[in-house]
PDB file of C-alpha atoms and ligand atoms in Angstrom:
ATOM      1  CA  UNK A 241      18.706   6.855  -8.155  1.00  0.00           C
ATOM      2  CA  UNK A 242      18.206  10.228  -6.555  1.00  0.00           C
ATOM      3  CA  UNK A 243      14.768  11.744  -6.781  1.00  0.00           C
ATOM      4  CA  UNK A 244      14.125  15.158  -5.339  1.00  0.00           C
ATOM      5  CA  UNK A 245      10.613  16.151  -4.449  1.00  0.00           C
ATOM      6  CA  UNK A 246       9.766  19.005  -2.160  1.00  0.00           C
ATOM      7  CA  UNK A 247       6.055  19.802  -2.236  1.00  0.00           C
ATOM      8  CA  UNK A 248       4.231  19.547   1.084  1.00  0.00           C
ATOM      9  CA  UNK A 249       5.373  18.051   4.371  1.00  0.00           C
ATOM     10  CA  UNK A 250       7.857  15.202   4.145  1.00  0.00           C
ATOM     11  CA  UNK A 251       6.736  12.023   5.908  1.00  0.00           C
ATOM     12  CA  UNK A 252       9.174   9.362   4.697  1.00  0.00           C
ATOM     13  CA  UNK A 253      12.733   9.488   3.499  1.00  0.00           C
ATOM     14  CA  UNK A 254      14.697   6.612   1.935  1.00  0.00           C
ATOM     15  CA  UNK A 255      18.441   7.247   2.014  1.00  0.00           C
ATOM     16  CA  UNK A 256      20.521   4.865  -0.087  1.00  0.00           C
ATOM     17  CA  UNK A 257      18.486   1.859   1.026  1.00  0.00           C
ATOM     18  CA  UNK A 258      19.705  -1.611   0.047  1.00  0.00           C
ATOM     19  CA  UNK A 259      18.809  -5.154   1.095  1.00  0.00           C
ATOM     20  CA  UNK A 260      21.072  -8.142   0.659  1.00  0.00           C
ATOM     21  CA  UNK A 261      19.626 -11.574   1.455  1.00  0.00           C
ATOM     22  CA  UNK A 262      21.724 -14.610   2.241  1.00  0.00           C
ATOM     23  CA  UNK A 263      20.218 -17.280   0.008  1.00  0.00           C
ATOM     24  CA  UNK A 264      20.095 -20.966   0.960  1.00  0.00           C
ATOM     25  CA  UNK A 265      23.043 -21.795  -1.364  1.00  0.00           C
ATOM     26  CA  UNK A 266      25.196 -19.338   0.579  1.00  0.00           C
ATOM     27  CA  UNK A 267      25.183 -16.707  -2.154  1.00  0.00           C
ATOM     28  CA  UNK A 268      24.237 -13.125  -1.390  1.00  0.00           C
ATOM     29  CA  UNK A 269      21.178 -11.835  -3.242  1.00  0.00           C
ATOM     30  CA  UNK A 270      21.067  -8.058  -3.612  1.00  0.00           C
ATOM     31  CA  UNK A 271      17.285  -7.624  -3.793  1.00  0.00           C
ATOM     32  CA  UNK A 272      17.064  -3.838  -3.435  1.00  0.00           C
ATOM     33  CA  UNK A 273      19.776  -1.316  -4.149  1.00  0.00           C
ATOM     34  CA  UNK A 274      20.412   2.436  -3.683  1.00  0.00           C
ATOM     35  CA  UNK A 275      16.858   3.605  -3.157  1.00  0.00           C
ATOM     36  CA  UNK A 276      16.763   7.297  -2.348  1.00  0.00           C
ATOM     37  CA  UNK A 277      13.369   8.977  -2.429  1.00  0.00           C
ATOM     38  CA  UNK A 278      10.915  10.979  -0.358  1.00  0.00           C
ATOM     39  CA  UNK A 279       7.191  10.684   0.278  1.00  0.00           C
ATOM     40  CA  UNK A 280       5.025  13.568   1.490  1.00  0.00           C
ATOM     41  CA  UNK A 281       2.117  13.408   3.898  1.00  0.00           C
ATOM     42  CA  UNK A 282      -1.150  12.670   2.104  1.00  0.00           C
ATOM     43  CA  UNK A 283       0.460  11.324  -1.055  1.00  0.00           C
ATOM     44  CA  UNK A 284      -0.638   8.134  -2.782  1.00  0.00           C
ATOM     45  CA  UNK A 285       2.496   6.355  -3.978  1.00  0.00           C
ATOM     46  CA  UNK A 286       2.461   3.246  -6.169  1.00  0.00           C
ATOM     47  CA  UNK A 287       5.553   1.057  -6.240  1.00  0.00           C
ATOM     48  CA  UNK A 288       5.473  -0.601  -9.650  1.00  0.00           C
ATOM     49  CA  UNK A 289       7.694  -3.366 -10.914  1.00  0.00           C
ATOM     50  CA  UNK A 290       7.761  -6.931 -12.200  1.00  0.00           C
ATOM     51  CA  UNK A 291       7.398  -9.905  -9.833  1.00  0.00           C
ATOM     52  CA  UNK A 292      10.552 -10.638  -7.887  1.00  0.00           C
ATOM     53  CA  UNK A 293      12.054  -7.170  -8.334  1.00  0.00           C
ATOM     54  CA  UNK A 294      12.065  -6.328  -4.623  1.00  0.00           C
ATOM     55  CA  UNK A 295       8.814  -4.426  -4.100  1.00  0.00           C
ATOM     56  CA  UNK A 296       7.782  -6.456  -1.045  1.00  0.00           C
ATOM     57  CA  UNK A 297      11.299  -6.229   0.345  1.00  0.00           C
ATOM     58  CA  UNK A 298      11.169  -2.426   0.113  1.00  0.00           C
ATOM     59  CA  UNK A 299       7.717  -2.448   1.713  1.00  0.00           C
ATOM     60  CA  UNK A 300       8.808  -4.756   4.551  1.00  0.00           C
ATOM     61  CA  UNK A 301      11.733  -2.445   5.297  1.00  0.00           C
ATOM     62  CA  UNK A 302       9.396   0.556   5.335  1.00  0.00           C
ATOM     63  CA  UNK A 303       7.041  -1.365   7.649  1.00  0.00           C
ATOM     64  CA  UNK A 304       9.953  -1.947  10.035  1.00  0.00           C
ATOM     65  CA  UNK A 305       9.635  -5.731   9.619  1.00  0.00           C
ATOM     66  CA  UNK A 306      13.002  -6.059   7.843  1.00  0.00           C
ATOM     67  CA  UNK A 307      16.209  -4.145   8.484  1.00  0.00           C
ATOM     68  CA  UNK A 308      17.947  -2.509   5.500  1.00  0.00           C
ATOM     69  CA  UNK A 309      21.455  -3.898   4.897  1.00  0.00           C
ATOM     70  CA  UNK A 310      22.593  -0.440   3.867  1.00  0.00           C
ATOM     71  CA  UNK A 311      21.155   3.053   4.199  1.00  0.00           C
ATOM     72  CA  UNK A 312      18.268   4.234   6.321  1.00  0.00           C
ATOM     73  CA  UNK A 313      14.544   4.922   6.225  1.00  0.00           C
ATOM     74  CA  UNK A 314      13.176   7.852   8.211  1.00  0.00           C
ATOM     75  CA  UNK A 315       9.549   8.349   9.221  1.00  0.00           C
ATOM     76  CA  UNK A 316       8.760  11.849  10.487  1.00  0.00           C
ATOM     77  CA  UNK A 317      12.556  12.378  10.606  1.00  0.00           C
ATOM     78  CA  UNK A 318      13.077   9.396  12.936  1.00  0.00           C
ATOM     79  CA  UNK A 319      14.879   6.207  11.971  1.00  0.00           C
ATOM     80  CA  UNK A 320      12.554   3.227  11.504  1.00  0.00           C
ATOM     81  CA  UNK A 321      14.002   0.436  13.645  1.00  0.00           C
ATOM     82  CA  UNK A 322      10.954  -1.810  14.123  1.00  0.00           C
ATOM     83  CA  UNK A 323       7.218  -2.118  13.513  1.00  0.00           C
ATOM     84  CA  UNK A 324       5.342   1.170  13.994  1.00  0.00           C
ATOM     85  CA  UNK A 325       2.003   1.524  15.769  1.00  0.00           C
ATOM     86  CA  UNK A 326       1.245   4.398  13.447  1.00  0.00           C
ATOM     87  CA  UNK A 327       1.181   2.194  10.321  1.00  0.00           C
ATOM     88  CA  UNK A 328      -1.689   0.164   8.901  1.00  0.00           C
ATOM     89  CA  UNK A 329      -0.722  -2.791   6.717  1.00  0.00           C
ATOM     90  CA  UNK A 330      -2.794  -4.719   4.157  1.00  0.00           C
ATOM     91  CA  UNK A 331      -1.385  -7.790   2.406  1.00  0.00           C
ATOM     92  CA  UNK A 332      -2.548  -9.731  -0.656  1.00  0.00           C
ATOM     93  CA  UNK A 333      -4.535 -12.136   1.515  1.00  0.00           C
ATOM     94  CA  UNK A 334      -6.877 -10.453   3.933  1.00  0.00           C
ATOM     95  CA  UNK A 335      -5.544 -12.491   6.928  1.00  0.00           C
ATOM     96  CA  UNK A 336      -8.744 -12.193   8.950  1.00  0.00           C
ATOM     97  CA  UNK A 337      -9.498 -14.233  12.056  1.00  0.00           C
ATOM     98  CA  UNK A 338     -12.164 -16.735  10.925  1.00  0.00           C
ATOM     99  CA  UNK A 339     -13.749 -17.051  14.370  1.00  0.00           C
ATOM    100  CA  UNK A 340     -14.280 -13.292  14.665  1.00  0.00           C
ATOM    101  CA  UNK A 341     -17.032 -11.465  12.826  1.00  0.00           C
ATOM    102  CA  UNK A 342     -16.434  -8.307  10.768  1.00  0.00           C
ATOM    103  CA  UNK A 343     -16.806  -5.954  13.726  1.00  0.00           C
ATOM    104  CA  UNK A 344     -14.549  -8.051  15.943  1.00  0.00           C
ATOM    105  CA  UNK A 345     -11.868  -8.244  13.247  1.00  0.00           C
ATOM    106  CA  UNK A 346     -11.918  -4.477  12.765  1.00  0.00           C
ATOM    107  CA  UNK A 347     -11.847  -3.909  16.548  1.00  0.00           C
ATOM    108  CA  UNK A 348      -8.744  -6.036  17.034  1.00  0.00           C
ATOM    109  CA  UNK A 349      -6.065  -3.293  16.801  1.00  0.00           C
ATOM    110  CA  UNK A 350      -8.086  -1.233  19.309  1.00  0.00           C
ATOM    111  CA  UNK A 351      -8.148  -4.225  21.673  1.00  0.00           C
ATOM    112  CA  UNK A 352      -4.386  -4.656  21.357  1.00  0.00           C
ATOM    113  CA  UNK A 353      -3.969  -0.934  22.086  1.00  0.00           C
ATOM    114  CA  UNK A 354      -6.193  -1.281  25.165  1.00  0.00           C
ATOM    115  CA  UNK A 355      -8.889   1.147  24.004  1.00  0.00           C
ATOM    116  CA  UNK A 356     -12.199   1.135  25.885  1.00  0.00           C
ATOM    117  CA  UNK A 357     -14.984  -1.022  24.472  1.00  0.00           C
ATOM    118  CA  UNK A 358     -16.991   2.041  23.494  1.00  0.00           C
ATOM    119  CA  UNK A 359     -14.088   3.732  21.775  1.00  0.00           C
ATOM    120  CA  UNK A 360     -13.293   0.523  19.849  1.00  0.00           C
ATOM    121  CA  UNK A 361     -16.893   0.141  18.770  1.00  0.00           C
ATOM    122  CA  UNK A 362     -17.176   3.734  17.573  1.00  0.00           C
ATOM    123  CA  UNK A 363     -13.933   3.625  15.605  1.00  0.00           C
ATOM    124  CA  UNK A 364     -14.718   0.222  14.111  1.00  0.00           C
ATOM    125  CA  UNK A 365     -18.184   1.323  12.990  1.00  0.00           C
ATOM    126  CA  UNK A 366     -16.768   4.443  11.361  1.00  0.00           C
ATOM    127  CA  UNK A 367     -14.299   2.367   9.370  1.00  0.00           C
ATOM    128  CA  UNK A 368     -16.879  -0.305   8.493  1.00  0.00           C
ATOM    129  CA  UNK A 369     -19.089   2.472   7.108  1.00  0.00           C
ATOM    130  CA  UNK A 370     -16.121   4.018   5.272  1.00  0.00           C
ATOM    131  CA  UNK A 371     -15.304   0.788   3.442  1.00  0.00           C
ATOM    132  CA  UNK A 372     -18.968   0.225   2.552  1.00  0.00           C
ATOM    133  CA  UNK A 373     -19.695  -2.766   4.807  1.00  0.00           C
ATOM    134  CA  UNK A 374     -22.489  -1.317   6.935  1.00  0.00           C
ATOM    135  CA  UNK A 375     -24.978  -4.104   7.621  1.00  0.00           C
ATOM    136  CA  UNK A 376     -22.284  -6.811   7.480  1.00  0.00           C
ATOM    137  CA  UNK A 377     -20.893  -6.228  10.990  1.00  0.00           C
ATOM    138  CA  UNK A 378     -21.999  -9.632  12.286  1.00  0.00           C
ATOM    139  CA  UNK A 379     -20.923 -11.686   9.276  1.00  0.00           C
ATOM    140  CA  UNK A 380     -17.949 -14.023   9.519  1.00  0.00           C
ATOM    141  CA  UNK A 381     -15.083 -13.979   6.969  1.00  0.00           C
ATOM    142  CA  UNK A 382     -16.272 -17.204   5.275  1.00  0.00           C
ATOM    143  CA  UNK A 383     -19.615 -15.507   4.540  1.00  0.00           C
ATOM    144  CA  UNK A 384     -17.897 -12.709   2.589  1.00  0.00           C
ATOM    145  CA  UNK A 385     -16.525 -12.454  -0.964  1.00  0.00           C
ATOM    146  CA  UNK A 386     -12.796 -11.874  -1.526  1.00  0.00           C
ATOM    147  CA  UNK A 387     -13.402  -8.179  -2.208  1.00  0.00           C
ATOM    148  CA  UNK A 388     -15.415  -7.811   0.993  1.00  0.00           C
ATOM    149  CA  UNK A 389     -12.710  -9.577   3.002  1.00  0.00           C
ATOM    150  CA  UNK A 390     -10.172  -7.093   1.674  1.00  0.00           C
ATOM    151  CA  UNK A 391     -12.480  -4.249   2.685  1.00  0.00           C
ATOM    152  CA  UNK A 392     -12.467  -5.666   6.230  1.00  0.00           C
ATOM    153  CA  UNK A 393      -8.656  -5.791   6.137  1.00  0.00           C
ATOM    154  CA  UNK A 394      -8.567  -2.154   4.976  1.00  0.00           C
ATOM    155  CA  UNK A 395     -11.033  -1.094   7.692  1.00  0.00           C
ATOM    156  CA  UNK A 396      -8.916  -2.880  10.301  1.00  0.00           C
ATOM    157  CA  UNK A 397      -5.704  -1.271   8.997  1.00  0.00           C
ATOM    158  CA  UNK A 398      -7.338   2.178   9.195  1.00  0.00           C
ATOM    159  CA  UNK A 399      -9.043   1.638  12.566  1.00  0.00           C
ATOM    160  CA  UNK A 400      -6.377   3.380  14.654  1.00  0.00           C
ATOM    161  CA  UNK A 401      -6.189   6.264  12.201  1.00  0.00           C
ATOM    162  CA  UNK A 402      -2.631   5.531  11.004  1.00  0.00           C
ATOM    163  CA  UNK A 403      -0.501   8.186   9.343  1.00  0.00           C
ATOM    164  CA  UNK A 404       0.587   5.609   6.796  1.00  0.00           C
ATOM    165  CA  UNK A 405      -1.253   2.809   5.023  1.00  0.00           C
ATOM    166  CA  UNK A 406       1.002   0.167   3.468  1.00  0.00           C
ATOM    167  CA  UNK A 407      -0.603  -2.111   0.900  1.00  0.00           C
ATOM    168  CA  UNK A 408       1.248  -5.016  -0.728  1.00  0.00           C
ATOM    169  CA  UNK A 409      -0.625  -6.191  -3.863  1.00  0.00           C
ATOM    170  CA  UNK A 410      -3.881  -5.999  -1.878  1.00  0.00           C
ATOM    171  CA  UNK A 411      -6.127  -6.777  -4.852  1.00  0.00           C
ATOM    172  CA  UNK A 412      -3.846  -9.293  -6.572  1.00  0.00           C
ATOM    173  CA  UNK A 413      -6.080 -12.256  -5.716  1.00  0.00           C
ATOM    174  CA  UNK A 414      -9.317 -10.620  -6.936  1.00  0.00           C
ATOM    175  CA  UNK A 415     -10.973 -11.020 -10.331  1.00  0.00           C
ATOM    176  CA  UNK A 416     -10.633  -8.113 -12.788  1.00  0.00           C
ATOM    177  CA  UNK A 417     -14.041  -6.553 -12.192  1.00  0.00           C
ATOM    178  CA  UNK A 418     -13.849  -6.710  -8.406  1.00  0.00           C
ATOM    179  CA  UNK A 419     -10.351  -5.304  -8.633  1.00  0.00           C
ATOM    180  CA  UNK A 420     -11.548  -2.316 -10.646  1.00  0.00           C
ATOM    181  CA  UNK A 421     -14.314  -1.740  -8.107  1.00  0.00           C
ATOM    182  CA  UNK A 422     -11.812  -1.942  -5.242  1.00  0.00           C
ATOM    183  CA  UNK A 423      -9.543   0.577  -6.967  1.00  0.00           C
ATOM    184  CA  UNK A 424     -12.425   3.056  -7.031  1.00  0.00           C
ATOM    185  CA  UNK A 425     -13.247   2.279  -3.409  1.00  0.00           C
ATOM    186  CA  UNK A 426      -9.648   2.648  -2.315  1.00  0.00           C
ATOM    187  CA  UNK A 427      -9.416   6.003  -4.063  1.00  0.00           C
ATOM    188  CA  UNK A 428     -12.514   7.199  -2.198  1.00  0.00           C
ATOM    189  CA  UNK A 429     -11.297   5.787   1.135  1.00  0.00           C
ATOM    190  CA  UNK A 430      -7.850   7.343   0.779  1.00  0.00           C
ATOM    191  CA  UNK A 431      -9.298  10.740  -0.120  1.00  0.00           C
ATOM    192  CA  UNK A 432     -11.796  10.606   2.759  1.00  0.00           C
ATOM    193  CA  UNK A 433      -9.336   9.337   5.365  1.00  0.00           C
ATOM    194  CA  UNK A 434      -6.479  11.587   4.223  1.00  0.00           C
ATOM    195  CA  UNK A 435      -4.027   8.726   4.876  1.00  0.00           C
ATOM    196  CA  UNK A 436      -0.688   8.582   3.095  1.00  0.00           C
ATOM    197  CA  UNK A 437      -0.691   5.364   1.068  1.00  0.00           C
ATOM    198  CA  UNK A 438       2.189   3.275  -0.273  1.00  0.00           C
ATOM    199  CA  UNK A 439       0.737   0.695  -2.634  1.00  0.00           C
ATOM    200  CA  UNK A 440       2.760  -2.129  -4.195  1.00  0.00           C
ATOM    201  CA  UNK A 441       1.541  -3.479  -7.535  1.00  0.00           C
ATOM    202  CA  UNK A 442       2.737  -5.080 -10.743  1.00  0.00           C
ATOM    203  CA  UNK A 443      -0.255  -3.686 -12.655  1.00  0.00           C
ATOM    204  CA  UNK A 444       0.649  -0.646 -14.757  1.00  0.00           C
ATOM    205  CA  UNK A 445      -2.985   0.490 -15.099  1.00  0.00           C
ATOM    206  CA  UNK A 446      -3.648   0.137 -11.375  1.00  0.00           C
ATOM    207  CA  UNK A 447      -0.557   2.211 -10.525  1.00  0.00           C
ATOM    208  CA  UNK A 448      -1.422   4.950 -13.044  1.00  0.00           C
ATOM    209  CA  UNK A 449      -5.062   5.072 -11.954  1.00  0.00           C
ATOM    210  CA  UNK A 450      -4.440   5.302  -8.206  1.00  0.00           C
ATOM    211  CA  UNK A 451      -1.188   7.117  -7.660  1.00  0.00           C
ATOM    212  CA  UNK A 452      -0.046  10.706  -7.328  1.00  0.00           C
ATOM    213  CA  UNK A 453       3.422   9.400  -8.163  1.00  0.00           C
ATOM    214  CA  UNK A 454       4.600   6.020  -9.400  1.00  0.00           C
ATOM    215  CA  UNK A 455       7.981   4.677  -8.266  1.00  0.00           C
ATOM    216  CA  UNK A 456       9.053   2.476 -11.170  1.00  0.00           C
ATOM    217  CA  UNK A 457      11.417  -0.284 -10.022  1.00  0.00           C
ATOM    218  CA  UNK A 458      14.035  -1.856 -12.246  1.00  0.00           C
ATOM    219  CA  UNK A 459      14.808  -5.581 -12.289  1.00  0.00           C
ATOM    220  CA  UNK A 460      17.248  -7.019  -9.728  1.00  0.00           C
ATOM    221  CA  UNK A 461      19.196  -5.539  -8.082  1.00  0.00           C
ATOM    222  CA  UNK A 462      16.178  -3.358  -7.862  1.00  0.00           C
ATOM    223  CA  UNK A 463      16.204   0.375  -7.513  1.00  0.00           C
ATOM    224  CA  UNK A 464      13.738   3.168  -8.222  1.00  0.00           C
ATOM    225  CA  UNK A 465      14.449   3.714 -11.905  1.00  0.00           C
ATOM    226  CA  UNK A 466      12.181   6.727 -12.262  1.00  0.00           C
ATOM    227  CA  UNK A 467       9.480   8.520 -10.334  1.00  0.00           C
ATOM    228  CA  UNK A 468       6.538   9.383 -12.574  1.00  0.00           C
ATOM    229  CA  UNK A 469       4.054  12.001 -11.329  1.00  0.00           C
ATOM    230  CA  UNK A 470       0.526  11.298 -12.584  1.00  0.00           C
ATOM    231  CA  UNK A 471      -0.777  14.764 -13.207  1.00  0.00           C
ATOM    232  CA  UNK A 472      -4.507  13.970 -13.293  1.00  0.00           C
ATOM    233  CA  UNK A 473      -6.799  15.415 -10.606  1.00  0.00           C
ATOM    234  CA  UNK A 474      -8.527  13.066  -8.171  1.00  0.00           C
ATOM    235  CA  UNK A 475     -11.110  11.664  -7.740  1.00  0.00           C
ATOM    236  CA  UNK A 476     -10.552   9.884 -11.031  1.00  0.00           C
ATOM    237  CA  UNK A 477     -13.297   8.149 -12.916  1.00  0.00           C
ATOM    238  CA  UNK A 478     -12.943   4.671 -14.409  1.00  0.00           C
ATOM    239  CA  UNK A 479     -13.666   6.176 -17.871  1.00  0.00           C
ATOM    240  CA  UNK A 480     -10.347   7.958 -17.513  1.00  0.00           C
ATOM    241  CA  UNK A 481      -8.670   4.675 -18.430  1.00  0.00           C
ATOM    242  CA  UNK A 482      -9.940   5.075 -22.006  1.00  0.00           C
ATOM    243  CA  UNK A 483      -8.504   8.609 -22.375  1.00  0.00           C
ATOM    244  CA  UNK A 484      -5.430   9.585 -24.413  1.00  0.00           C
ATOM    245  CA  UNK A 485      -3.796  11.185 -21.394  1.00  0.00           C
ATOM    246  CA  UNK A 486      -4.081   7.996 -19.344  1.00  0.00           C
ATOM    247  CA  UNK A 487      -2.859   5.981 -22.341  1.00  0.00           C
ATOM    248  CA  UNK A 488       0.226   8.186 -22.580  1.00  0.00           C
ATOM    249  CA  UNK A 489       1.075   7.553 -18.913  1.00  0.00           C
ATOM    250  CA  UNK A 490       0.554   3.818 -19.307  1.00  0.00           C
ATOM    251  CA  UNK A 491       2.781   3.741 -22.401  1.00  0.00           C
ATOM    252  CA  UNK A 492       5.497   5.684 -20.585  1.00  0.00           C
ATOM    253  CA  UNK A 493       5.384   3.371 -17.567  1.00  0.00           C
ATOM    254  CA  UNK A 494       5.500   0.339 -19.852  1.00  0.00           C
ATOM    255  CA  UNK A 495       8.529   1.750 -21.677  1.00  0.00           C
ATOM    256  CA  UNK A 496      10.319   2.241 -18.377  1.00  0.00           C
ATOM    257  CA  UNK A 497       9.574  -1.339 -17.323  1.00  0.00           C
ATOM    258  CA  UNK A 498      10.703  -2.720 -20.657  1.00  0.00           C
ATOM    259  CA  UNK A 499      14.062  -0.928 -20.721  1.00  0.00           C
ATOM    260  CA  UNK A 500      15.777  -4.115 -19.582  1.00  0.00           C
ATOM    261  CA  UNK A 501      13.132  -6.506 -20.833  1.00  0.00           C
ATOM    262  CA  UNK A 502      11.586  -6.849 -17.399  1.00  0.00           C
ATOM    263  CA  UNK A 503       7.992  -5.951 -18.250  1.00  0.00           C
ATOM    264  CA  UNK A 504       5.197  -7.380 -16.138  1.00  0.00           C
TER     265      UNK A 504
HETATM  266  P1  ADP B 430       8.508  -8.627  -5.310  1.00  0.00           P
HETATM  267  O1  ADP B 430       7.732  -8.171  -4.133  1.00  0.00           O
HETATM  268  O2  ADP B 430       8.808  -7.511  -6.270  1.00  0.00           O
HETATM  269  O3  ADP B 430       7.863  -9.784  -6.027  1.00  0.00           O
HETATM  270  P2  ADP B 430      10.436  -9.578  -3.348  1.00  0.00           P
HETATM  271  O4  ADP B 430      10.795  -8.393  -2.545  1.00  0.00           O
HETATM  272  O5  ADP B 430       9.484 -10.542  -2.774  1.00  0.00           O
HETATM  273  O6  ADP B 430       9.953  -9.122  -4.814  1.00  0.00           O
HETATM  274  O7  ADP B 430      11.791 -10.384  -3.700  1.00  0.00           O
HETATM  275  C1  ADP B 430      12.900  -9.761  -4.309  1.00  0.00           C
HETATM  276  C2  ADP B 430      14.022 -10.773  -4.523  1.00  0.00           C
HETATM  277  O8  ADP B 430      14.580 -11.128  -3.270  1.00  0.00           O
HETATM  278  C3  ADP B 430      13.559 -12.052  -5.200  1.00  0.00           C
HETATM  279  O9  ADP B 430      14.539 -12.447  -6.107  1.00  0.00           O
HETATM  280  C4  ADP B 430      13.450 -13.021  -4.056  1.00  0.00           C
HETATM  281  O10 ADP B 430      13.724 -14.338  -4.505  1.00  0.00           O
HETATM  282  C5  ADP B 430      14.529 -12.534  -3.108  1.00  0.00           C
HETATM  283  N1  ADP B 430      14.162 -12.821  -1.719  1.00  0.00           N
HETATM  284  C6  ADP B 430      13.059 -12.377  -1.079  1.00  0.00           C
HETATM  285  N2  ADP B 430      13.037 -12.802   0.201  1.00  0.00           N
HETATM  286  C7  ADP B 430      14.166 -13.544   0.374  1.00  0.00           C
HETATM  287  C8  ADP B 430      14.746 -14.260   1.484  1.00  0.00           C
HETATM  288  N3  ADP B 430      14.152 -14.277   2.687  1.00  0.00           N
HETATM  289  N4  ADP B 430      15.918 -14.900   1.270  1.00  0.00           N
HETATM  290  C9  ADP B 430      16.527 -14.864   0.079  1.00  0.00           C
HETATM  291  N5  ADP B 430      16.059 -14.210  -1.001  1.00  0.00           N
HETATM  292  C10 ADP B 430      14.882 -13.555  -0.860  1.00  0.00           C
END
C-alpha cells in the first residue's frame, strides 16, 4: 500500500519492495509484497505482524543483508546495496562474544573501524552508562541476565553512533517483567541518543507503547496494511497501558491484524 508521510527529514524510503524466496520444493514464496513507505529521521517505527508474515525479511532488506526481488530501498536518498556502517543491529539473541567482557563486547565495532584505544574506551563507556550497565564493565556474558545481555547488545549497536538502529524482536526471549523494563529503558535510550529506530515485534502492546508510528503487516504475501500513528507524547509511562487512549490504539491494531484472521 502507499503511505504518504511528510513531517521532518526523510531518512528511509521503501519503493514497491517485494521479496520472493525460492523454497526447497522449488516453489516461489512471495514473503513481502509492494511495500511503499517512508521513515523520517528520529522516528521510532514498530513493524507489527504475526509470526511468519515477513517482518524479518523486510528488516534484513533494510539492513542490506538481503536484496529485494522487486523495488528499492533508499537510505538518505541512496540505494541500499549492502550492509551499512551507519546502522546498528540488535537481534532476538544478544550474540555476544563469551570470551569478551562487557566493555570488550561494546568496543568491538570501534576495533573493526580501527578507532584508537582511547576513543573506543570513551565511546564504549558512554554507551555502557546509557544502557545502565555502569559497574558491570568487567563481567562476562555468562555472568549477566538475559535483559543485561540485551543491554550490552544495544550498547554495542549504538557504539558508533549510528543514524539507524534496527531491532528484530530484541526482547522476545525475555520474561514479561524484564521485557516491560526493557521497553522503558529502550524508550529512554532512544530519546537520549536521538537514533531513528525500526523495531520488529509481534506484540501489539509493545508496538503501541514504543512507537511513533506502527507499520501493521498483513499475512503472506505480506505488505504494510496500514500505518498507525500513536499520538501520545513521549516519554510514556508504564501506567499509560491502563488508559482508555492506549486501549483504543491496541484495539485498533488488533482489529487490523484480525482482518484476515492472522492475529498474533
Ligand atoms: P517473520 O519475521 O514475520 O516471522 P520472516 O520474514 O522470517 O517472517 O518469514 C516470512 C516468510 O518467508 C515465512 O513464510 C518464511 O517461511 C519465508 N522464508 C523466510 N526465509 C526464507 C528462505 N530463506 N527461504 C524460503 N522461505 C523463507
